[in-house]
Every structure is written in structure tokens, then in C-alpha cells.
Amino acid sequence: MNQKHRQAQPPLEFIPPMLNPWVLKGCKIILPFWLQTRTEVADIHSQGVETLVECYQQFQEKKTRFLMAFRHPNINDPYCLAYLWWRIIPQVAKQKKIPLKKPIHAHFMYDRGIPIWAGEKVGWLYSSLGGTSIQRGKMDLMGLRSARHLFTDGEFPMAASPEGATNGHNEIISPLEPGIPQLSFWCVEDLRKAKRSESVLIVPIGIQYHYLTPPWEKISYLLTQLETESGLISHQEESVNEKMLYQRLYTLAEHFLKIIEEFYRDFYHKKIPQIEPQNIDNPNLALGIRLQNLLNTALSVSEEYFNLEPTGNVIDRCRRIEQAGWDYIYRQELKPTHPLSIVERGLANRVAEEAELMMWHMRIVESFVAVTGYYVKEKLTAERFAETSLLLWDLVARIKGESSFFRPQLGKQTVQITIGEPISVSDRSLDYQKNRRQAVANLTQDLQTALDSLIIRD
């Protein structure tokens, strides 16, 4: 993050959706070239799109409102979804002779933090495409009000990721956030209050990436780079095979754990539980336990600074830390109507800088929230090797103070988009009226199960 973002600033403003038809048309034209030249995506396949076409038809006939809940394993997911809306759905509708009004598009929710690290132009673009911003770590009333309005009255269906952020894994789903189920129940209530008869659905969408050619050589080269930067002896000249690569990856992961455990013990005076591998039959299990202990330790550093209780799951804790950091950086008293003295401004900048540094610990955890000690071991595929190696690359980039956004490209990929069976939220309205919290929890779990069932595990 650049120096500007380490300075105290006025509070983050809500970015309202301002759909611009000309921007939408321009993006449709640019998308194929962007996919070809700026991403690793070589081809996009789809399955079950007929279900989505029927949902769009019912939406346009004012029979239903629906939200597309998509998996979020990769930063290229938005481009793939746009290709689904703008290219694949119209083609399938034409083949099935189902008339759909153009344009085929979707409103979508995005994290308000994205324009912070990606640039203000991205915020303008998302807004111009009909997206609405949301701050995930607090009760963002304006963001929720906008999303609720779009779900009930928007020109297009909604789209959002219930995982909240990319987790870097094709075959592991992060614990889902309950926001989408809650938003869906609100839509049912709003329709009922308006005496409208539309049903409300959630459509699960799976997204997976597969290398056209397993990039073993590039994975080996990436491991060599990580070995060198972490102080391990390089094995670049050794033969490239799955077992050898796994041993290198395991050794590298264990080495990183040792270094960072010592970092928190020595400089943050943290007592991290000692795990003796000989006391656990499975060394991969021991590695996973050590990782989870380390993630809890890293979060505790941020939580102690921001005076937060370590309650909820890892994702809940990350969101609270992120919001606390933003509250220290983007402050109400820094509005233009509240001038500060030079001394007060200097102190505010100091607080902002420290908050940014403390959020660093949370960012490390955020990258590894879905990592286990056995993911690669149980299936030695190029995809799993690449995903884990790239997460380690992210870690090194963050430690060096560099952006983890521009990852190494290991090879061209094909993308599989799978449409699941719609989940009726309207049919659960009585359960919601009886026990709102339990109904939201049940729907969240059912959505997690539905998304997991869309993962293709060969």
C-alpha cells in the first residue's frame, strides 16, 4: 500500500451504483481481449446454464427475484462471470429459443476495500457497471440499504460471493458469511410488504480453474525462488516429479512456520503451543495444527492492539480487525468541515500508520484461512501444488512489503462454471418468522453444502 494510505484520511464514502449503459457496452467489447491478454484464462466452459436462463426469463416476467451466489477461488472470477452473463447465457437462450430482453447483466456487491488497493478508477468502474459497495466488518447501513433495494427492485438480478473474498483454492470452500442469506430473507419480507408475488431464489454457482498443461517446471521454478528467499538450499536442478516437489513444498512450509513462529515469540512475546511431530502419527496433521496456532497468534496481535475480543471464527475476526483498522485510518473528524492543527494531523497520521501495520498480521491470516496440512498430500495435482505455492508467494510478498496482487503466471487455464439447483428462500419464510437467527444459519449451511457439491473432484 502506498504512502497515501498510511496517512489519516476522511471517512470512507459509500459508492452508489450508477449503471452507465455505455460503460457496459464498452466492457462487453473489451472483455474477450482482456481475458486473452491480461489473464491466464484460455477458455471458459459451462454446465447447467439452462437453469440460469430460466431464472432470467422468470425474472424478466416478474415471477421471481434471485441472487447468484458464486464461489470465489480466484481474482479472475469477475471476468468469468461477466463472460457468463454477456456471452454464454445469451447463446444458450438463443439455442433453447427462450426470448430474453437485453442486456443480460447483474447488479453485484463488492468489498468497499477494493478501490482502496486497486485504485479509485476501479470504484468508478464497478459503480458504472451497477455494482454496490459494502463494508464487511460493520453494520454498513447505506451499503445494506442499497443492496436490499437492488435485490428487491433492481433492473437485474443480484450477484455476490458468500465467501467474502478469494481463498486461492479450487477445491476448498471457506466458511460462508451469513450476509447473503440474511439479504435474501429481507427480500422476501420486502416483497410481501409491497404485496408482490415474486418468489426469491439463491442460485449457487461453482467456478474452477484447470491448467491446460500441468506447469510442473514453472512450479519448480517458483519453489526455487521461495527457497532462495527464505534461506533454504535450492533444488532447481533436481528432476521434476510430484513426490520430489511435494517434499520441497512440505520442507518449505515447515521452514516458513518455524521462521514466523520465532518472529512472534521473539518480538511479540507470544507463547505458541509446541507441537511435537513424533507425538502425532500424521506429520501433515501436525503441520496443520501448527498453522492454525500461528494464525490465531497473528490475529491476537492485531486484536490486542485494537482492543478486540477474539470471538467468532477466523473470518469474523479478520473482518472486525479490518474494520477497526479502517476506523483508525478513515476518520469522521478528518472531514473538510473539521480542520485539524498540524500537530493533531501528525498524530492522526501516526495512528493511521500503526493501524496499517497492525492490519498486516490480519492480511497474512486472510491468505491462509482455507489452508490445511493435507490439501496437496491427498491429491498431487498441478492445481493443488500451484495454489499452495502461490499462497506462499503471497506470504513472501507481504513480508517484503510488496503487493501480492501481481502473482506469477504459471500457465494458461480453462475455467469450468457450474450452475447449481436454485434454493428457494421464499419456502423458508415461515422458519424465518419463527426463528430468524436459526433460519439464516440453516440457509447459510445449505448454501455451503450446495456450493461444495459443485466442486468437481476427479
Tab-separated table of C-alpha atoms in Angstrom:
chain	number	residue	atom	x	y	z
A	1	MET	CA	0.000	0.000	0.000
A	2	ASN	CA	1.395	3.400	-0.911
A	3	GLN	CA	2.285	6.187	1.480
A	4	LYS	CA	-1.032	7.973	0.970
A	5	HIS	CA	-2.927	5.071	2.505
A	6	ARG	CA	-0.725	5.176	5.601
A	7	GLN	CA	-1.984	8.681	6.342
A	8	ALA	CA	-5.183	9.506	8.167
A	9	GLN	CA	-7.994	10.346	5.770
A	10	PRO	CA	-11.664	11.351	5.751
A	11	PRO	CA	-14.173	8.535	6.324
A	12	LEU	CA	-14.843	6.080	3.508
A	13	GLU	CA	-17.828	7.165	1.498
A	14	PHE	CA	-20.399	4.732	0.187
A	15	ILE	CA	-20.072	4.249	-3.585
A	16	PRO	CA	-23.606	4.072	-5.015
A	17	PRO	CA	-24.481	2.051	-8.117
A	18	MET	CA	-24.681	4.336	-11.165
A	19	LEU	CA	-25.232	1.985	-14.104
A	20	ASN	CA	-23.887	3.510	-17.314
A	21	PRO	CA	-25.109	1.705	-20.487
A	22	TRP	CA	-22.131	2.998	-22.476
A	23	VAL	CA	-19.621	1.666	-19.965
A	24	LEU	CA	-21.453	-1.665	-20.001
A	25	LYS	CA	-21.284	-1.832	-23.811
A	26	GLY	CA	-17.620	-0.898	-23.809
A	27	CYS	CA	-16.767	-3.597	-21.274
A	28	LYS	CA	-18.610	-6.190	-23.349
A	29	ILE	CA	-16.427	-5.329	-26.320
A	30	ILE	CA	-13.198	-5.297	-24.328
A	31	LEU	CA	-13.800	-8.445	-22.251
A	32	PRO	CA	-12.554	-11.115	-24.753
A	33	PHE	CA	-9.332	-9.171	-25.381
A	34	TRP	CA	-8.848	-8.597	-21.663
A	35	LEU	CA	-9.251	-12.301	-20.906
A	36	GLN	CA	-6.776	-13.181	-23.642
A	37	THR	CA	-4.075	-10.652	-22.826
A	38	ARG	CA	-4.382	-9.825	-19.108
A	39	THR	CA	-5.337	-13.162	-17.528
A	40	GLU	CA	-4.375	-16.819	-17.665
A	41	VAL	CA	-7.882	-17.760	-18.853
A	42	ALA	CA	-7.762	-19.532	-22.224
A	43	ASP	CA	-11.283	-20.953	-22.374
A	44	ILE	CA	-14.492	-20.961	-20.337
A	45	HIS	CA	-16.832	-23.960	-20.195
A	46	SER	CA	-20.216	-24.062	-18.538
A	47	GLN	CA	-22.703	-26.587	-17.237
A	48	GLY	CA	-26.330	-26.170	-16.211
A	49	VAL	CA	-26.715	-22.729	-17.790
A	50	GLU	CA	-30.260	-23.654	-18.855
A	51	THR	CA	-31.242	-23.277	-15.198
A	52	LEU	CA	-29.891	-19.734	-15.145
A	53	VAL	CA	-31.600	-18.888	-18.433
A	54	GLU	CA	-34.929	-19.975	-16.955
A	55	CYS	CA	-34.274	-17.861	-13.859
A	56	TYR	CA	-33.602	-14.820	-16.051
A	57	GLN	CA	-36.779	-15.486	-18.007
A	58	GLN	CA	-38.839	-15.688	-14.809
A	59	PHE	CA	-37.094	-12.570	-13.501
A	60	GLN	CA	-37.982	-10.601	-16.617
A	61	GLU	CA	-41.558	-11.862	-16.380
A	62	LYS	CA	-41.648	-10.550	-12.787
A	63	LYS	CA	-42.189	-14.021	-11.359
A	64	THR	CA	-39.004	-14.234	-9.335
A	65	ARG	CA	-36.093	-12.299	-7.829
A	66	PHE	CA	-32.816	-14.148	-7.482
A	67	LEU	CA	-29.230	-13.810	-6.370
A	68	MET	CA	-26.286	-15.660	-7.881
A	69	ALA	CA	-24.034	-16.869	-5.044
A	70	PHE	CA	-20.704	-17.698	-6.654
A	71	ARG	CA	-17.547	-19.393	-5.438
A	72	HIS	CA	-14.567	-17.068	-5.265
A	73	PRO	CA	-11.296	-19.024	-5.661
A	74	ASN	CA	-9.515	-16.609	-7.999
A	75	ILE	CA	-9.167	-12.889	-8.772
A	76	ASN	CA	-10.291	-13.646	-12.348
A	77	ASP	CA	-13.758	-14.759	-11.175
A	78	PRO	CA	-15.457	-11.417	-12.011
A	79	TYR	CA	-14.266	-11.622	-15.639
A	80	CYS	CA	-15.529	-15.196	-15.922
A	81	LEU	CA	-18.916	-14.225	-14.500
A	82	ALA	CA	-19.140	-11.300	-16.908
A	83	TYR	CA	-18.433	-13.728	-19.766
A	84	LEU	CA	-21.207	-15.956	-18.415
A	85	TRP	CA	-23.701	-13.081	-18.383
A	86	TRP	CA	-22.730	-11.369	-21.595
A	87	ARG	CA	-21.821	-14.312	-23.838
A	88	ILE	CA	-22.854	-17.742	-22.561
A	89	ILE	CA	-26.370	-17.002	-21.276
A	90	PRO	CA	-27.476	-15.220	-24.498
A	91	GLN	CA	-26.066	-18.118	-26.571
A	92	VAL	CA	-27.874	-20.774	-24.535
A	93	ALA	CA	-31.093	-18.745	-24.539
A	94	LYS	CA	-30.886	-18.497	-28.324
A	95	GLN	CA	-30.272	-22.251	-28.658
A	96	LYS	CA	-33.235	-23.026	-26.391
A	97	LYS	CA	-35.371	-20.409	-28.195
A	98	ILE	CA	-36.052	-18.621	-24.933
A	99	PRO	CA	-36.518	-14.893	-25.557
A	100	LEU	CA	-34.603	-12.709	-23.120
A	101	LYS	CA	-34.531	-8.936	-23.075
A	102	LYS	CA	-31.102	-7.424	-23.476
A	103	PRO	CA	-28.813	-6.589	-21.838
A	104	ILE	CA	-28.222	-9.715	-19.768
A	105	HIS	CA	-26.377	-8.434	-16.745
A	106	ALA	CA	-26.392	-8.434	-12.937
A	107	HIS	CA	-26.060	-5.980	-10.100
A	108	PHE	CA	-23.345	-7.078	-7.713
A	109	MET	CA	-21.928	-6.412	-4.284
A	110	TYR	CA	-18.230	-5.699	-3.838
A	111	ASP	CA	-15.970	-5.000	-0.904
A	112	ARG	CA	-15.510	-1.260	-0.283
A	113	GLY	CA	-11.849	-2.014	0.344
A	114	ILE	CA	-11.200	-2.976	-3.287
A	115	PRO	CA	-10.953	0.634	-4.563
A	116	ILE	CA	-8.516	1.341	-1.723
A	117	TRP	CA	-5.850	-1.053	-3.006
A	118	ALA	CA	-6.918	-1.299	-6.668
A	119	GLY	CA	-7.495	2.420	-7.216
A	120	GLU	CA	-10.400	4.860	-7.348
A	121	LYS	CA	-10.951	4.089	-11.051
A	122	VAL	CA	-11.988	0.571	-10.099
A	123	GLY	CA	-14.629	2.009	-7.775
A	124	TRP	CA	-15.913	4.181	-10.619
A	125	LEU	CA	-15.964	1.189	-12.991
A	126	TYR	CA	-17.820	-1.072	-10.556
A	127	SER	CA	-20.338	1.670	-9.875
A	128	SER	CA	-20.809	2.280	-13.614
A	129	LEU	CA	-21.490	-1.435	-14.079
A	130	GLY	CA	-24.242	-1.386	-11.468
A	131	GLY	CA	-22.224	-2.637	-8.504
A	132	THR	CA	-22.856	-1.503	-4.951
A	133	SER	CA	-20.152	-1.238	-2.288
A	134	ILE	CA	-20.315	-2.796	1.163
A	135	GLN	CA	-18.066	-2.559	4.229
A	136	ARG	CA	-17.943	-6.115	5.514
A	137	GLY	CA	-16.717	-5.500	9.046
A	138	LYS	CA	-19.513	-3.289	10.338
A	139	MET	CA	-23.201	-2.556	10.015
A	140	ASP	CA	-22.880	-0.579	6.779
A	141	LEU	CA	-26.388	0.841	6.698
A	142	MET	CA	-26.048	2.646	3.369
A	143	GLY	CA	-24.428	-0.351	1.715
A	144	LEU	CA	-27.027	-2.765	3.070
A	145	ARG	CA	-29.864	-0.425	2.134
A	146	SER	CA	-28.564	-0.194	-1.420
A	147	ALA	CA	-28.080	-3.965	-1.778
A	148	ARG	CA	-31.526	-4.580	-0.323
A	149	HIS	CA	-33.085	-2.126	-2.773
A	150	LEU	CA	-31.305	-3.675	-5.756
A	151	PHE	CA	-32.353	-7.185	-4.754
A	152	THR	CA	-35.996	-6.154	-4.490
A	153	ASP	CA	-36.295	-3.513	-7.218
A	154	GLY	CA	-33.123	-3.572	-9.295
A	155	GLU	CA	-33.190	-3.796	-13.079
A	156	PHE	CA	-31.132	-7.019	-12.963
A	157	PRO	CA	-30.652	-9.978	-10.620
A	158	MET	CA	-28.010	-9.772	-7.889
A	159	ALA	CA	-24.604	-11.473	-7.637
A	160	ALA	CA	-22.283	-11.827	-4.649
A	161	SER	CA	-19.712	-14.169	-3.155
A	162	PRO	CA	-20.791	-15.661	0.186
A	163	GLU	CA	-17.121	-16.423	0.931
A	164	GLY	CA	-16.491	-12.681	1.015
A	165	ALA	CA	-13.041	-12.840	-0.580
A	166	THR	CA	-10.828	-15.084	-2.687
A	167	ASN	CA	-9.385	-18.056	-0.821
A	168	GLY	CA	-6.994	-19.315	-3.504
A	169	HIS	CA	-8.381	-22.871	-3.532
A	170	ASN	CA	-10.281	-24.670	-6.274
A	171	GLU	CA	-11.456	-27.495	-4.052
A	172	ILE	CA	-11.898	-25.948	-0.601
A	173	ILE	CA	-14.648	-23.510	0.328
A	174	SER	CA	-14.085	-21.004	3.101
A	175	PRO	CA	-16.773	-20.766	5.805
A	176	LEU	CA	-19.575	-18.664	4.348
A	177	GLU	CA	-20.589	-15.305	5.719
A	178	PRO	CA	-24.317	-15.042	6.588
A	179	GLY	CA	-24.896	-11.776	4.723
A	180	ILE	CA	-26.352	-13.265	1.549
A	181	PRO	CA	-28.916	-15.480	3.348
A	182	GLN	CA	-29.944	-12.513	5.513
A	183	LEU	CA	-30.272	-10.273	2.465
A	184	SER	CA	-32.410	-12.918	0.772
A	185	PHE	CA	-34.825	-13.129	3.709
A	186	TRP	CA	-35.085	-9.340	3.723
A	187	CYS	CA	-36.039	-9.501	0.055
A	188	VAL	CA	-38.844	-11.949	0.907
A	189	GLU	CA	-40.096	-9.558	3.581
A	190	ASP	CA	-39.889	-6.501	1.315
A	191	LEU	CA	-41.826	-8.247	-1.453
A	192	ARG	CA	-44.500	-9.365	0.993
A	193	LYS	CA	-44.862	-5.837	2.404
A	194	ALA	CA	-45.236	-4.496	-1.131
A	195	LYS	CA	-47.868	-7.190	-1.808
A	196	ARG	CA	-45.801	-8.608	-4.657
A	197	SER	CA	-45.927	-12.277	-5.609
A	198	GLU	CA	-42.358	-12.885	-6.845
A	199	SER	CA	-40.511	-15.818	-5.304
A	200	VAL	CA	-36.939	-15.357	-4.039
A	201	LEU	CA	-34.151	-17.741	-5.033
A	202	ILE	CA	-30.435	-18.180	-4.450
A	203	VAL	CA	-28.617	-19.792	-7.377
A	204	PRO	CA	-25.294	-21.426	-6.389
A	205	ILE	CA	-22.507	-21.073	-8.965
A	206	GLY	CA	-19.278	-23.042	-8.882
A	207	ILE	CA	-16.074	-21.806	-10.540
A	208	GLN	CA	-12.941	-23.942	-11.010
A	209	TYR	CA	-9.660	-23.464	-12.860
A	210	HIS	CA	-7.557	-26.166	-14.515
A	211	TYR	CA	-4.229	-25.811	-16.297
A	212	LEU	CA	-4.295	-26.797	-19.954
A	213	THR	CA	-0.827	-28.286	-19.457
A	214	PRO	CA	0.408	-29.046	-15.915
A	215	PRO	CA	3.077	-26.360	-15.300
A	216	TRP	CA	5.444	-28.545	-13.305
A	217	GLU	CA	8.581	-26.739	-14.466
A	218	LYS	CA	7.188	-23.325	-13.507
A	219	ILE	CA	6.011	-24.649	-10.148
A	220	SER	CA	9.529	-25.968	-9.559
A	221	TYR	CA	10.996	-22.593	-10.519
A	222	LEU	CA	8.578	-20.820	-8.158
A	223	LEU	CA	9.608	-23.134	-5.318
A	224	THR	CA	13.241	-22.400	-6.129
A	225	GLN	CA	12.561	-18.676	-5.814
A	226	LEU	CA	10.819	-19.186	-2.464
A	227	GLU	CA	13.562	-21.486	-1.202
A	228	THR	CA	16.198	-18.920	-2.094
A	229	GLU	CA	14.348	-16.011	-0.474
A	230	SER	CA	13.694	-17.990	2.702
A	231	GLY	CA	17.291	-19.156	3.082
A	232	LEU	CA	16.821	-22.796	2.109
A	233	ILE	CA	19.125	-24.639	-0.273
A	234	SER	CA	17.711	-24.554	-3.809
A	235	HIS	CA	16.769	-27.820	-5.544
A	236	GLN	CA	16.259	-26.336	-9.000
A	237	GLU	CA	18.429	-28.831	-10.834
A	238	GLU	CA	16.760	-31.895	-9.370
A	239	SER	CA	14.296	-33.842	-11.513
A	240	VAL	CA	10.749	-32.525	-11.526
A	241	ASN	CA	8.279	-35.112	-10.266
A	242	GLU	CA	5.304	-34.947	-7.955
A	243	LYS	CA	6.893	-36.686	-4.977
A	244	MET	CA	10.048	-34.583	-5.124
A	245	LEU	CA	8.032	-31.366	-5.493
A	246	TYR	CA	5.841	-32.339	-2.566
A	247	GLN	CA	8.858	-32.899	-0.330
A	248	ARG	CA	10.209	-29.484	-1.321
A	249	LEU	CA	6.837	-27.853	-0.693
A	250	TYR	CA	6.464	-29.545	2.686
A	251	THR	CA	10.004	-28.583	3.724
A	252	LEU	CA	9.383	-25.011	2.604
A	253	ALA	CA	6.091	-24.765	4.503
A	254	GLU	CA	7.686	-26.167	7.658
A	255	HIS	CA	10.584	-23.718	7.299
A	256	PHE	CA	8.214	-20.753	6.945
A	257	LEU	CA	6.279	-21.905	10.000
A	258	LYS	CA	9.463	-22.090	12.057
A	259	ILE	CA	10.632	-18.627	10.970
A	260	ILE	CA	7.312	-16.926	11.648
A	261	GLU	CA	6.718	-18.773	14.921
A	262	GLU	CA	10.080	-17.481	16.127
A	263	PHE	CA	9.157	-13.999	14.870
A	264	TYR	CA	6.040	-13.883	17.055
A	265	ARG	CA	7.798	-15.492	20.030
A	266	ASP	CA	10.822	-13.203	19.947
A	267	PHE	CA	9.313	-9.857	19.001
A	268	TYR	CA	5.682	-10.083	20.160
A	269	HIS	CA	6.403	-12.303	23.189
A	270	LYS	CA	3.726	-14.790	22.206
A	271	LYS	CA	3.554	-18.276	23.631
A	272	ILE	CA	2.735	-20.530	20.704
A	273	PRO	CA	1.921	-24.127	21.709
A	274	GLN	CA	4.725	-26.523	20.840
A	275	ILE	CA	3.651	-29.391	18.587
A	276	GLU	CA	5.995	-32.348	18.606
A	277	PRO	CA	5.624	-34.268	15.315
A	278	GLN	CA	6.662	-37.511	16.980
A	279	ASN	CA	3.594	-37.270	19.233
A	280	ILE	CA	1.249	-37.180	16.239
A	281	ASP	CA	1.055	-40.098	13.833
A	282	ASN	CA	0.441	-37.901	10.784
A	283	PRO	CA	3.090	-35.180	10.206
A	284	ASN	CA	0.693	-33.351	7.886
A	285	LEU	CA	-1.796	-33.118	10.727
A	286	ALA	CA	0.936	-31.679	12.934
A	287	LEU	CA	1.721	-29.113	10.254
A	288	GLY	CA	-1.956	-28.130	10.044
A	289	ILE	CA	-2.219	-27.728	13.818
A	290	ARG	CA	0.904	-25.563	13.899
A	291	LEU	CA	-0.507	-23.406	11.123
A	292	GLN	CA	-3.795	-22.846	12.941
A	293	ASN	CA	-1.956	-21.968	16.159
A	294	LEU	CA	0.160	-19.492	14.229
A	295	LEU	CA	-2.881	-17.887	12.576
A	296	ASN	CA	-4.547	-17.465	15.974
A	297	THR	CA	-1.357	-15.887	17.297
A	298	ALA	CA	-1.124	-13.435	14.381
A	299	LEU	CA	-4.756	-12.407	14.855
A	300	SER	CA	-4.222	-11.919	18.591
A	301	VAL	CA	-1.508	-9.342	17.892
A	302	SER	CA	-3.947	-7.221	15.882
A	303	GLU	CA	-6.824	-7.804	18.300
A	304	GLU	CA	-4.792	-6.717	21.313
A	305	TYR	CA	-3.764	-3.511	19.567
A	306	PHE	CA	-7.336	-2.671	18.546
A	307	ASN	CA	-8.749	-3.902	21.901
A	308	LEU	CA	-10.976	-6.528	20.251
A	309	GLU	CA	-12.295	-9.761	21.741
A	310	PRO	CA	-11.243	-12.902	19.820
A	311	THR	CA	-14.788	-14.154	19.276
A	312	GLY	CA	-16.239	-15.979	16.281
A	313	ASN	CA	-14.442	-17.876	13.550
A	314	VAL	CA	-11.269	-16.736	11.817
A	315	ILE	CA	-13.161	-14.866	9.084
A	316	ASP	CA	-15.292	-12.999	11.651
A	317	ARG	CA	-12.129	-11.970	13.480
A	318	CYS	CA	-10.466	-10.799	10.255
A	319	ARG	CA	-13.455	-8.635	9.360
A	320	ARG	CA	-13.536	-6.970	12.782
A	321	ILE	CA	-9.812	-6.243	12.631
A	322	GLU	CA	-10.141	-4.797	9.143
A	323	GLN	CA	-12.967	-2.506	10.209
A	324	ALA	CA	-11.112	-1.416	13.320
A	325	GLY	CA	-8.114	-0.520	11.161
A	326	TRP	CA	-10.262	1.434	8.769
A	327	ASP	CA	-11.829	3.302	11.682
A	328	TYR	CA	-8.324	4.407	12.727
A	329	ILE	CA	-7.356	5.467	9.201
A	330	TYR	CA	-10.618	6.859	7.764
A	331	ARG	CA	-11.904	9.128	10.494
A	332	GLN	CA	-15.004	11.237	10.931
A	333	GLU	CA	-13.066	14.150	12.431
A	334	LEU	CA	-10.998	14.420	9.238
A	335	LYS	CA	-13.849	15.671	7.117
A	336	PRO	CA	-13.100	19.007	5.365
A	337	THR	CA	-15.507	20.693	7.794
A	338	HIS	CA	-13.315	19.674	10.751
A	339	PRO	CA	-9.857	21.231	10.269
A	340	LEU	CA	-7.015	19.848	12.382
A	341	SER	CA	-3.876	21.546	13.589
A	342	ILE	CA	-0.512	20.401	12.241
A	343	VAL	CA	0.185	18.557	15.493
A	344	GLU	CA	-3.210	16.833	15.505
A	345	ARG	CA	-2.738	15.865	11.864
A	346	GLY	CA	0.686	14.426	12.645
A	347	LEU	CA	-0.712	12.325	15.484
A	348	ALA	CA	-3.596	11.142	13.305
A	349	ASN	CA	-1.110	10.051	10.638
A	350	ARG	CA	0.901	8.180	13.269
A	351	VAL	CA	-2.226	6.291	14.362
A	352	ALA	CA	-3.082	5.510	10.738
A	353	GLU	CA	0.414	4.190	10.064
A	354	GLU	CA	0.340	1.940	13.117
A	355	ALA	CA	-3.142	0.699	12.229
A	356	GLU	CA	-1.959	-0.228	8.746
A	357	LEU	CA	0.977	-2.134	10.222
A	358	MET	CA	-1.292	-3.985	12.628
A	359	MET	CA	-3.682	-4.936	9.824
A	360	TRP	CA	-0.700	-6.634	8.147
A	361	HIS	CA	-0.973	-9.515	10.610
A	362	MET	CA	-4.623	-9.993	9.659
A	363	ARG	CA	-3.790	-9.938	5.927
A	364	ILE	CA	-1.378	-12.824	6.466
A	365	VAL	CA	-4.136	-14.834	8.140
A	366	GLU	CA	-6.669	-13.879	5.472
A	367	SER	CA	-4.497	-15.506	2.800
A	368	PHE	CA	-4.225	-18.788	4.706
A	369	VAL	CA	-7.719	-19.149	6.159
A	370	ALA	CA	-8.528	-22.166	3.941
A	371	VAL	CA	-5.096	-23.800	4.071
A	372	THR	CA	-4.820	-27.260	5.626
A	373	GLY	CA	-1.887	-29.542	6.246
A	374	TYR	CA	-3.095	-32.231	3.856
A	375	TYR	CA	-4.600	-30.482	0.801
A	376	VAL	CA	-1.701	-31.210	-1.547
A	377	LYS	CA	-0.771	-34.549	0.031
A	378	GLU	CA	-4.177	-36.121	-0.559
A	379	LYS	CA	-4.089	-35.298	-4.290
A	380	LEU	CA	-0.790	-34.454	-6.005
A	381	THR	CA	-2.269	-32.389	-8.835
A	382	ALA	CA	-0.673	-29.427	-10.547
A	383	GLU	CA	-3.601	-27.253	-9.478
A	384	ARG	CA	-3.145	-28.004	-5.772
A	385	PHE	CA	0.618	-27.577	-5.986
A	386	ALA	CA	0.183	-24.257	-7.779
A	387	GLU	CA	-2.478	-22.930	-5.385
A	388	THR	CA	-0.396	-23.663	-2.292
A	389	SER	CA	2.854	-22.431	-3.842
A	390	LEU	CA	1.196	-19.171	-4.882
A	391	LEU	CA	-0.169	-18.660	-1.366
A	392	LEU	CA	3.392	-18.988	-0.065
A	393	TRP	CA	4.450	-16.479	-2.721
A	394	ASP	CA	1.738	-14.123	-1.392
A	395	LEU	CA	3.175	-14.549	2.090
A	396	VAL	CA	6.696	-13.661	0.971
A	397	ALA	CA	5.398	-10.652	-0.984
A	398	ARG	CA	3.596	-9.333	2.092
A	399	ILE	CA	6.646	-9.902	4.285
A	400	LYS	CA	8.770	-7.948	1.785
A	401	GLY	CA	6.191	-5.149	1.801
A	402	GLU	CA	5.253	-5.723	-1.828
A	403	SER	CA	1.861	-6.118	-3.447
A	404	SER	CA	0.560	-9.675	-3.740
A	405	PHE	CA	-1.830	-8.615	-6.491
A	406	PHE	CA	0.522	-9.312	-9.422
A	407	ARG	CA	1.150	-13.013	-8.978
A	408	PRO	CA	3.435	-15.078	-11.216
A	409	GLN	CA	1.544	-16.608	-14.144
A	410	LEU	CA	2.191	-20.331	-14.307
A	411	GLY	CA	0.242	-21.195	-17.454
A	412	LYS	CA	-2.996	-20.904	-19.385
A	413	GLN	CA	-6.114	-22.271	-17.723
A	414	THR	CA	-9.558	-23.450	-18.671
A	415	VAL	CA	-12.441	-22.395	-16.433
A	416	GLN	CA	-15.432	-24.551	-15.512
A	417	ILE	CA	-18.577	-22.685	-14.417
A	418	THR	CA	-21.273	-24.932	-12.960
A	419	ILE	CA	-24.790	-23.749	-12.163
A	420	GLY	CA	-26.442	-25.463	-9.212
A	421	GLU	CA	-30.083	-26.017	-8.384
A	422	PRO	CA	-31.785	-22.845	-7.102
A	423	ILE	CA	-32.522	-22.704	-3.388
A	424	SER	CA	-35.958	-21.292	-2.587
A	425	VAL	CA	-35.767	-18.678	0.146
A	426	SER	CA	-39.485	-17.962	-0.047
A	427	ASP	CA	-40.234	-21.533	1.046
A	428	ARG	CA	-38.288	-20.848	4.250
A	429	SER	CA	-40.133	-17.666	5.178
A	430	LEU	CA	-42.159	-19.335	7.947
A	431	ASP	CA	-38.968	-20.693	9.508
A	432	TYR	CA	-37.530	-17.180	9.366
A	433	GLN	CA	-40.557	-15.735	11.125
A	434	LYS	CA	-40.266	-18.328	13.906
A	435	ASN	CA	-36.517	-18.048	14.497
A	436	ARG	CA	-34.600	-15.580	12.343
A	437	ARG	CA	-31.111	-16.431	13.526
A	438	GLN	CA	-31.608	-20.177	13.099
A	439	ALA	CA	-33.188	-19.749	9.666
A	440	VAL	CA	-30.236	-17.673	8.482
A	441	ALA	CA	-27.789	-20.224	9.921
A	442	ASN	CA	-29.616	-23.123	8.233
A	443	LEU	CA	-29.703	-21.360	4.873
A	444	THR	CA	-26.013	-20.477	5.175
A	445	GLN	CA	-25.158	-24.127	5.828
A	446	ASP	CA	-27.346	-25.359	2.962
A	447	LEU	CA	-25.707	-22.873	0.615
A	448	GLN	CA	-22.272	-24.073	1.762
A	449	THR	CA	-23.299	-27.657	1.028
A	450	ALA	CA	-24.692	-26.682	-2.367
A	451	LEU	CA	-21.505	-24.874	-3.385
A	452	ASP	CA	-19.357	-27.755	-2.161
A	453	SER	CA	-21.399	-30.191	-4.281
A	454	LEU	CA	-20.497	-28.174	-7.401
A	455	ILE	CA	-16.772	-28.794	-6.957
A	456	ILE	CA	-15.512	-31.320	-9.489
A	457	ARG	CA	-13.110	-33.655	-7.704
A	458	ASP	CA	-11.587	-36.126	-10.155
